[in-house]
Every structure is written in C-alpha cells, then in structure tokens.
Amino acid sequence: MTRSARRMADIQPFHVMEILKRAHELAASGRDIIHLEVGEPDFASPQPIVEAAQRFLAGGHVHYTPALGLNTLREAIARFYHDRFGADVPPERIIVTPGASGALMLALAALTDPADEWLLPDPGYPSNRHLVRSFEGVPRALPVDASTRFQPTPAQVEAAWTAQTRGLMVASPANPTGTLLALDEIVALQETVSQHKGVLIVDEIYQGLNYGVDASTALSRLDDVFVVNSFSKYFGMTGWRLGWLVAPEAYVRDIEKLAQHFFISPSTPAQHAALAAFEPATIAILEERRHEFAERRNALLPALRQLGFQFATEPQGAFYLYADISGITKDSQSLARLLIEEAGVATTPGIDFGDNGPELHLRIAYTTGAGRLLEAVERIARVL
Ligand SMILES: Cc1ncc(COP(=O)(O)O)c(C=O)c1O
C-alpha cells in the first residue's frame, strides 16, 4: 500500500506539461504544432558556452566542486553585478545552484518553519507555492491585476501580513505576466517586509530580457534581500541546470550546509560552461537575441489585440504575454484545448498560475521565430 506524505495532496501537476504532452501526441500523428506554451528560449546555447564545456570535458576530470560553487564562477557573477549594474556583491554571498529552482529550494528551506506563511502574487510562478508547501510552509496568495502591473503593493502586503507571515516573494520581470517592478517599488516592498522582521525574495531569473527599459537588480539598492537568478533564460542554458542565489551574509553558512546535503555541488560541466557566459562575445550574441525577442513581442502584441486578446498593461520583460481573453470566452482551458486541437497552436491556460481569474487568461510565450508566430496568429484567427 502506498502512503505519500500528507503534503502531497496539495501538490498539483504542472499543467503546461499536460499541454506539452498533447502537443507531442498531435505532432507524432503528423500534425504541425506551433509551440507558444514553452517557457524557454528557442535558441541554442551560445557557442562560447558550448566550447567552454567541451574544453573542460576533454580533460575528463568531472568531479564535485565546493557546495557553494566554483570560486571562479562566484567571482565572475560578482564582477557581472559590478560591471553591469554597479552593484557591489561580495562573491562570498553568491551560492551557485542547480537552476533558479535550486536557489528557491535553498532559500525556502533555510527560512521556513512549519506553518510559516509566504505571500505570493497571484498570478505567479506555479512552483513557488508548491515549494513553500514542500517545506511545510503555507502559501498565501496576493491577488494582483493589471491596475498594479500584476505586482503587489506595500499597502497590499501590509494588509495581508499576519503574525505567521515569514516573507514575500516577487519576480521582476515576472512569469506569467512579463511585468517589472521598478527599483523604488522593490525598496518600498522591502521596507514594509522588514518592518515586520520578514524576508523579501526577489526572483530575477528573467533579468536581461527587458524591452524598452534597462535591466536592473534589487542588489544595487538592497543588501538585506534574497535574490534568485539563473543561467536558464537570458543566457539560454535551461538544460544545463545552473543558477544562483545571493543571500544576506548571515545566512550563507546555513545555506551552505543545506546545499551540501541537497546537491553536494551544482553540475561541474555546467559551471565551467557558465564561466564563458559573461564574456563579451557571449553577451553580444545574447543581446542580438534580446532584440529578436523585442521584435517578436512588438509584432505579436498588436496582432493578438486585433483578434480580441486584451492587454491592459504591456509586458516589458521575459518572453510572455498574459492575455485577458474575457472578450472571447470565459473559459481559458476550453480555448487552449480548441487552439491546440483545431489550430495546432499550443498555449498555457491561466490555471497553472493561481486562482485569480485563471479562466480569463492565457499565457502566450514568444519563444518561437517571428514567421511561426505570425502563422500562429493566422491560424488562431481562422479558428476564432
Ligand atoms: C519565475 C521563475 N523562477 C524560476 C524558474 C526556474 O528556472 P530554472 O530552474 O530553469 O532556473 C522559472 C522557470 O520557468 C521561472 O519562470
């Protein structure tokens, strides 16, 4: 007889994976599917990164690294913060992790006591509430909408705070909405949180994928904050499984102990590859890709608006559009099903991202070339 832990009753599947499965079934039966559901860049990892990994692997010495990551990589990340954002972040505060996912696990495991509440914007990244639950915390949704660019305000955090609240998690740029928090807004949220002796976690995984506004980091204004980042998105390294966490100094030793037990060390080949991620030749490739993402976004937004998709606030980051579909239907799951079955276009219904109007929203990822995006729009138009 199986007996999973009680918490498993609260762990939901990643619904977008179900869409992906259906997309693969249809593709296997010969249908041409356009993928607008995938949350990863369609580009290959930049060549300098691949070559750095190949050089390392040729030596054959693929051993563990220190649990906090290669010192050279931690120093390279610190230099990146300094050179790109003017932020002084000592390498000692940087913990290299298996993706932003590993960083989120470490932060939440180090900070959460049983029954501690975490305030999470809804809609938001689905894994956060499940990670909080996995560490016996309680996820508390903060409903956010277009009126605040889908980001929480200090007043809202203040009103939601209870004696059990441990902290607030935000993302900028955010998933699924692609919206940003200005640095002043992050500082104001941190002030509210710290008045209650709570903790702020800022997920900056989409940092660098900004359109019409400069990339930024909370670390240029704040030390007393946990910052999550990754090589997955801007750096185009999803499958390498590498990210990092910046923690206030006082927490690093605790997090190191957890990292030793959770992971022993992050992937060694991935860390050697990532040493090439900040080289000027790599950044030049990544900036070209950022421009292409911007062009896709600029073409897709008006085309979808013409079809009745609404965007009360324009996303300025990541590679997602979070469309209000209330002018078309009040059932995003049926619309997603219709689009994949009839138009061969895969999208993600709002259900993955929380309980705040999921039936009225669809996430559309522009992680596909411009030609295919426009074809997707034509197919959607025909079906609607
Ligand atoms: C907001 C956010 N945080 C964290 C992650 C985890 O990414 P990874 O573990 O690949 O770095 C994702 C992935 O889509 C995300 O959207």
Coordinates of C-alpha atoms and ligand atoms in Angstrom, one line a residue:
M1 CA 0.0 0.0 0.0
T2 CA 1.3 3.4 -0.8
R3 CA 1.2 6.3 1.7
S4 CA 2.6 9.5 0.4
A5 CA 3.2 12.4 2.9
R6 CA 0.0 14.4 3.6
R7 CA 1.5 17.5 1.9
M8 CA 1.4 15.6 -1.4
A9 CA -2.4 16.2 -1.5
D10 CA -1.6 19.9 -2.0
I11 CA 1.0 19.4 -4.8
Q12 CA -0.6 20.0 -8.2
P13 CA 0.9 18.9 -11.5
F14 CA 2.5 21.5 -13.8
H15 CA -0.5 21.8 -16.2
V16 CA 1.6 23.2 -19.0
M17 CA 3.3 19.8 -19.1
E18 CA 0.0 18.2 -19.9
I19 CA -0.4 20.7 -22.9
L20 CA 3.1 19.8 -24.0
K21 CA 2.2 16.1 -23.8
R22 CA -0.8 16.7 -26.0
A23 CA 1.2 18.8 -28.4
H24 CA 3.7 15.9 -28.8
E25 CA 0.9 13.4 -29.3
L26 CA -0.5 15.5 -32.1
A27 CA 2.9 16.1 -33.6
A28 CA 3.5 12.3 -33.6
S29 CA 0.3 11.8 -35.5
G30 CA 1.6 14.1 -38.2
R31 CA 0.1 17.5 -37.2
D32 CA 2.2 20.7 -37.4
I33 CA 2.1 22.2 -33.9
I34 CA 3.3 25.8 -33.1
H35 CA 4.6 26.0 -29.6
L36 CA 3.5 29.1 -27.7
E37 CA 3.5 27.4 -24.4
V38 CA 7.2 26.7 -23.9
G39 CA 8.9 28.8 -21.2
E40 CA 12.4 28.5 -22.6
P41 CA 14.3 30.3 -25.4
D42 CA 14.2 28.5 -28.7
F43 CA 17.9 29.5 -29.4
A44 CA 20.8 27.1 -28.9
S45 CA 23.2 27.8 -26.0
P46 CA 25.7 30.4 -27.3
Q47 CA 28.8 28.8 -28.9
P48 CA 31.4 30.2 -26.5
I49 CA 29.5 28.5 -23.7
V50 CA 29.3 25.2 -25.5
E51 CA 33.0 25.4 -26.4
A52 CA 34.0 26.1 -22.8
A53 CA 32.1 23.0 -21.7
Q54 CA 33.8 20.9 -24.5
R55 CA 37.3 22.1 -23.4
F56 CA 36.5 21.2 -19.8
L57 CA 35.1 17.8 -20.7
A58 CA 38.0 16.9 -22.9
G59 CA 40.2 16.8 -19.7
G60 CA 37.8 14.1 -18.3
H61 CA 38.1 15.3 -14.7
V62 CA 34.4 15.8 -13.9
H63 CA 34.5 15.8 -10.1
Y64 CA 32.4 17.6 -7.4
T65 CA 33.1 21.3 -6.8
P66 CA 32.6 23.1 -3.5
A67 CA 28.9 23.0 -2.4
L68 CA 28.7 26.8 -2.9
G69 CA 30.1 26.5 -6.4
L70 CA 33.4 27.2 -8.2
N71 CA 35.1 30.2 -6.6
T72 CA 35.9 31.4 -10.1
L73 CA 32.3 31.4 -11.1
R74 CA 31.1 33.1 -7.9
E75 CA 33.7 35.8 -8.6
A76 CA 32.6 36.1 -12.3
I77 CA 29.0 36.6 -11.1
A78 CA 30.1 39.2 -8.6
R79 CA 32.0 41.0 -11.4
F80 CA 28.9 40.8 -13.6
Y81 CA 26.9 42.6 -10.9
H82 CA 29.6 45.2 -10.6
D83 CA 30.2 45.8 -14.3
R84 CA 26.6 45.7 -15.5
F85 CA 24.7 47.2 -12.6
G86 CA 27.3 48.9 -10.4
A87 CA 26.3 46.7 -7.5
D88 CA 28.9 45.5 -5.1
V89 CA 28.0 41.9 -4.2
P90 CA 30.8 40.0 -2.5
P91 CA 31.4 36.6 -4.1
E92 CA 31.0 35.1 -0.6
R93 CA 27.3 35.9 -0.7
I94 CA 26.8 34.1 -4.0
I95 CA 25.7 30.5 -4.0
V96 CA 25.7 28.6 -7.3
T97 CA 22.7 26.3 -7.6
P98 CA 21.0 23.8 -9.9
G99 CA 18.9 26.4 -11.7
A100 CA 16.8 29.1 -10.0
S101 CA 14.8 26.1 -8.9
G102 CA 17.7 25.0 -6.6
A103 CA 18.1 28.6 -5.4
L104 CA 14.4 28.8 -4.5
M105 CA 14.6 25.5 -2.7
L106 CA 17.6 26.6 -0.6
A107 CA 16.2 29.9 0.3
L108 CA 12.8 28.5 1.3
A109 CA 14.3 25.5 3.2
A110 CA 16.6 27.8 5.2
L111 CA 13.8 30.3 6.1
T112 CA 10.6 28.4 6.6
D113 CA 9.4 26.9 9.8
P114 CA 6.2 24.7 9.8
A115 CA 3.1 26.9 9.3
D116 CA 5.1 30.0 8.3
E117 CA 3.2 31.9 5.6
W118 CA 4.7 33.2 2.4
L119 CA 2.9 35.9 0.5
L120 CA 2.9 35.1 -3.3
P121 CA 1.5 37.3 -6.0
D122 CA -1.3 35.5 -7.9
P123 CA -0.9 35.0 -10.9
G124 CA 2.6 33.9 -10.3
Y125 CA 5.2 31.2 -11.0
P126 CA 3.5 28.0 -10.1
S127 CA 6.4 26.2 -8.4
N128 CA 6.7 28.8 -5.6
R129 CA 3.5 27.7 -3.8
H130 CA 4.5 24.1 -4.1
L131 CA 8.0 24.6 -2.8
V132 CA 6.6 26.6 0.1
R133 CA 4.2 23.7 0.8
S134 CA 7.0 21.1 0.4
F135 CA 8.9 22.8 3.3
E136 CA 5.7 22.7 5.4
G137 CA 5.1 26.4 4.9
V138 CA 1.7 27.9 3.9
P139 CA 1.4 29.8 0.6
R140 CA -0.8 32.8 0.8
A141 CA -2.0 34.3 -2.5
L142 CA -1.9 38.1 -3.0
P143 CA -4.3 38.7 -5.9
V144 CA -2.7 41.1 -8.4
D145 CA -4.1 42.6 -11.6
A146 CA -3.3 44.9 -14.4
S147 CA -4.0 48.0 -12.3
T148 CA -0.7 47.4 -10.5
R149 CA 1.0 45.8 -13.5
F150 CA 0.4 42.4 -11.8
Q151 CA 2.8 43.3 -9.0
P152 CA 1.9 43.6 -5.3
T153 CA 2.0 47.0 -3.5
P154 CA 3.3 47.7 0.0
A155 CA -0.2 48.5 1.1
Q156 CA -1.4 45.1 0.0
V157 CA 1.5 43.4 1.7
E158 CA 0.8 45.4 4.9
A159 CA -2.9 44.4 4.9
A160 CA -2.1 40.7 4.3
W161 CA 0.6 40.4 6.9
T162 CA -0.1 38.3 9.9
A163 CA 1.8 37.1 12.9
Q164 CA 2.5 33.9 11.0
T165 CA 3.9 35.6 7.8
R166 CA 7.5 34.9 7.1
G167 CA 8.0 36.8 3.9
L168 CA 7.1 37.9 0.4
M169 CA 8.3 36.5 -2.9
V170 CA 8.2 38.7 -6.0
A171 CA 9.6 38.3 -9.5
S172 CA 10.8 41.0 -11.9
P173 CA 10.4 40.5 -14.8
A174 CA 7.6 38.2 -13.7
N175 CA 6.2 34.9 -15.1
P176 CA 3.4 34.7 -16.5
T177 CA 2.9 38.4 -17.0
G178 CA 6.3 39.7 -18.1
T179 CA 5.8 42.8 -15.9
L180 CA 8.5 44.6 -13.9
L181 CA 8.9 46.2 -10.5
A182 CA 10.9 49.5 -10.5
L183 CA 13.8 49.6 -8.0
D184 CA 11.9 52.1 -5.9
E185 CA 9.0 49.8 -5.7
I186 CA 11.2 46.9 -4.6
V187 CA 12.8 49.1 -1.9
A188 CA 9.3 50.1 -0.7
L189 CA 8.3 46.4 -0.5
Q190 CA 11.4 45.6 1.4
E191 CA 10.7 48.4 3.9
T192 CA 7.3 47.0 4.5
V193 CA 8.6 43.5 4.9
S194 CA 11.4 44.4 7.2
Q195 CA 9.2 46.5 9.5
H196 CA 7.6 43.1 10.3
K197 CA 11.0 41.4 10.6
G198 CA 10.1 39.4 7.5
V199 CA 12.2 38.4 4.4
L200 CA 11.9 39.5 0.8
I201 CA 12.9 37.1 -2.0
V202 CA 13.3 38.7 -5.4
D203 CA 13.4 36.3 -8.4
E204 CA 15.4 38.0 -11.2
I205 CA 15.5 34.9 -13.4
Y206 CA 14.3 37.0 -16.5
Q207 CA 16.9 39.7 -15.8
G208 CA 18.4 40.9 -19.1
L209 CA 15.2 40.1 -21.1
N210 CA 13.9 43.6 -20.9
Y211 CA 12.4 45.7 -23.7
G212 CA 12.4 49.4 -23.8
V213 CA 13.6 49.6 -20.2
D214 CA 17.0 48.9 -18.7
A215 CA 17.7 45.7 -16.8
S216 CA 18.2 46.1 -13.1
T217 CA 18.9 44.3 -9.9
A218 CA 17.5 44.7 -6.4
L219 CA 21.1 44.3 -5.2
S220 CA 22.1 47.7 -6.4
R221 CA 19.9 49.2 -3.7
L222 CA 19.5 46.5 -1.1
D223 CA 21.7 44.1 0.9
D224 CA 19.1 42.6 3.2
V225 CA 17.3 40.6 0.5
F226 CA 17.5 37.2 -1.1
V227 CA 18.0 37.4 -4.9
V228 CA 17.4 34.4 -7.2
N229 CA 18.9 34.2 -10.7
S230 CA 19.7 31.7 -13.3
F231 CA 21.7 30.9 -16.5
S232 CA 18.5 29.4 -17.9
K233 CA 16.7 32.3 -19.6
Y234 CA 18.8 35.3 -20.8
F235 CA 21.9 33.1 -21.0
G236 CA 20.0 30.4 -23.0
M237 CA 21.1 27.5 -20.8
T238 CA 17.9 25.9 -19.5
G239 CA 19.0 22.3 -19.8
W240 CA 22.4 22.8 -18.1
R241 CA 20.6 23.3 -14.8
L242 CA 22.5 26.2 -13.4
G243 CA 21.5 29.3 -11.4
W244 CA 22.5 31.2 -8.3
L245 CA 21.2 32.7 -5.1
V246 CA 22.5 35.8 -3.4
A247 CA 21.8 35.7 0.3
P248 CA 22.5 38.2 3.1
E249 CA 25.8 37.2 4.7
A250 CA 24.4 35.9 7.9
Y251 CA 22.5 33.2 6.1
V252 CA 25.3 31.8 3.9
R253 CA 26.6 29.2 6.3
D254 CA 23.2 27.7 6.9
I255 CA 22.5 27.6 3.1
E256 CA 25.9 26.0 2.6
K257 CA 25.0 23.2 4.9
L258 CA 21.7 22.6 3.1
A259 CA 23.5 22.8 -0.3
Q260 CA 25.9 20.1 0.8
H261 CA 23.1 17.8 1.7
F262 CA 20.6 18.6 -1.1
F263 CA 23.0 18.7 -4.1
I264 CA 26.7 18.1 -2.9
S265 CA 27.6 20.5 -5.6
P266 CA 26.0 22.1 -8.7
S267 CA 26.8 20.5 -12.1
T268 CA 30.5 20.8 -12.7
P269 CA 30.4 20.9 -16.6
A270 CA 27.7 23.5 -16.4
Q271 CA 29.7 25.6 -14.1
H272 CA 32.7 25.5 -16.4
A273 CA 30.5 26.3 -19.3
A274 CA 29.0 29.3 -17.4
L275 CA 32.4 30.8 -16.9
A276 CA 32.1 31.8 -20.6
A277 CA 28.6 33.3 -20.1
F278 CA 29.8 36.8 -19.2
E279 CA 32.4 37.1 -22.0
P280 CA 31.8 40.0 -24.3
A281 CA 31.4 37.6 -27.3
T282 CA 28.6 35.7 -25.5
I283 CA 26.9 38.9 -24.3
A284 CA 27.0 40.2 -28.0
I285 CA 25.1 37.0 -29.1
L286 CA 22.6 37.3 -26.2
E287 CA 21.9 41.0 -26.9
E288 CA 21.1 40.2 -30.5
R289 CA 18.7 37.6 -29.3
R290 CA 17.1 40.1 -26.9
H291 CA 16.5 42.4 -29.9
E292 CA 14.8 39.5 -31.7
F293 CA 12.6 38.8 -28.7
A294 CA 11.7 42.5 -28.7
E295 CA 10.7 42.4 -32.3
R296 CA 8.6 39.3 -31.8
R297 CA 6.9 40.9 -28.9
N298 CA 6.3 44.1 -30.9
A299 CA 4.7 42.1 -33.8
L300 CA 2.7 39.8 -31.6
L301 CA 1.0 42.3 -29.3
P302 CA -0.9 44.3 -31.9
A303 CA -1.7 41.1 -33.9
L304 CA -3.3 39.5 -30.9
R305 CA -5.1 42.7 -29.9
Q306 CA -6.8 42.6 -33.3
L307 CA -8.1 39.2 -32.5
G308 CA -9.7 40.3 -29.3
F309 CA -7.0 39.4 -26.8
Q310 CA -6.6 42.3 -24.3
F311 CA -3.5 43.6 -22.6
A312 CA -4.4 46.3 -20.1
T313 CA -0.7 46.6 -19.1
E314 CA 2.1 46.0 -21.6
P315 CA 4.7 43.5 -20.5
Q316 CA 8.3 44.8 -20.7
G317 CA 10.2 41.7 -19.9
A318 CA 10.6 37.9 -20.1
F319 CA 9.1 36.3 -23.2
Y320 CA 5.5 36.0 -22.1
L321 CA 2.2 37.8 -22.9
Y322 CA -0.5 37.2 -20.4
A323 CA -3.6 37.8 -22.4
D324 CA -7.0 38.7 -21.0
I325 CA -9.4 36.6 -23.1
S326 CA -12.7 37.7 -21.5
G327 CA -13.7 39.4 -24.7
I328 CA -13.5 36.0 -26.5
T329 CA -14.6 33.4 -23.8
K330 CA -14.7 32.9 -20.1
D331 CA -13.1 29.5 -20.2
S332 CA -9.3 29.6 -20.9
Q333 CA -8.9 25.8 -20.6
S334 CA -11.5 25.2 -23.4
L335 CA -9.9 27.9 -25.5
A336 CA -6.5 26.3 -25.0
R337 CA -7.9 22.9 -26.0
L338 CA -9.6 24.4 -29.0
L339 CA -6.5 26.2 -30.1
I340 CA -4.3 23.1 -29.9
E341 CA -6.8 20.7 -31.4
E342 CA -8.2 22.9 -34.2
A343 CA -5.4 25.4 -34.9
G344 CA -2.4 23.3 -33.8
V345 CA -1.3 26.2 -31.6
A346 CA -0.2 25.3 -28.0
T347 CA -0.7 27.9 -25.3
T348 CA -0.9 27.8 -21.5
P349 CA -4.3 28.4 -19.8
G350 CA -4.2 30.6 -16.7
I351 CA -4.9 27.7 -14.3
D352 CA -1.2 27.0 -13.8
F353 CA -0.6 30.4 -12.3
G354 CA -3.1 30.5 -9.5
D355 CA -6.7 31.1 -8.6
N356 CA -7.1 34.7 -9.5
G357 CA -9.1 34.7 -12.7
P358 CA -7.3 31.8 -14.4
E359 CA -10.3 31.1 -16.6
L360 CA -9.9 34.6 -18.2
H361 CA -6.3 34.4 -19.1
L362 CA -3.9 32.6 -21.5
R363 CA -0.1 32.8 -21.4
I364 CA 1.5 33.1 -24.8
A365 CA 5.3 32.6 -25.0
Y366 CA 7.1 34.1 -27.9
T367 CA 9.8 31.5 -27.8
T368 CA 9.3 30.7 -31.5
G369 CA 10.6 32.6 -34.6
A370 CA 8.7 35.6 -36.0
G371 CA 7.4 33.7 -39.1
R372 CA 5.9 30.9 -37.0
L373 CA 4.4 33.5 -34.6
L374 CA 2.5 35.2 -37.4
E375 CA 1.4 31.8 -38.8
A376 CA 0.1 31.0 -35.3
V377 CA -1.9 34.3 -35.3
E378 CA -3.4 33.5 -38.7
R379 CA -4.4 30.0 -37.5
I380 CA -5.9 31.4 -34.3
A381 CA -7.8 34.0 -36.3
R382 CA -9.3 31.2 -38.5
V383 CA -10.5 29.1 -35.5
L384 CA -11.9 32.1 -33.6
Ligands
LIG1 C1 9.9 32.9 -12.3 C2 10.7 31.6 -12.4 N1 11.5 31.3 -11.4 C3 12.2 30.1 -11.5 C4 12.2 29.3 -12.6 C5 13.1 28.1 -12.6 O1 14.0 28.1 -13.6 P1 15.4 27.3 -13.6 O2 15.4 26.3 -12.6 O3 15.4 26.7 -15.0 O4 16.5 28.3 -13.5 C6 11.4 29.6 -13.7 C7 11.2 28.8 -14.9 O5 10.5 28.9 -15.8 C8 10.6 30.8 -13.6 O6 9.7 31.2 -14.6

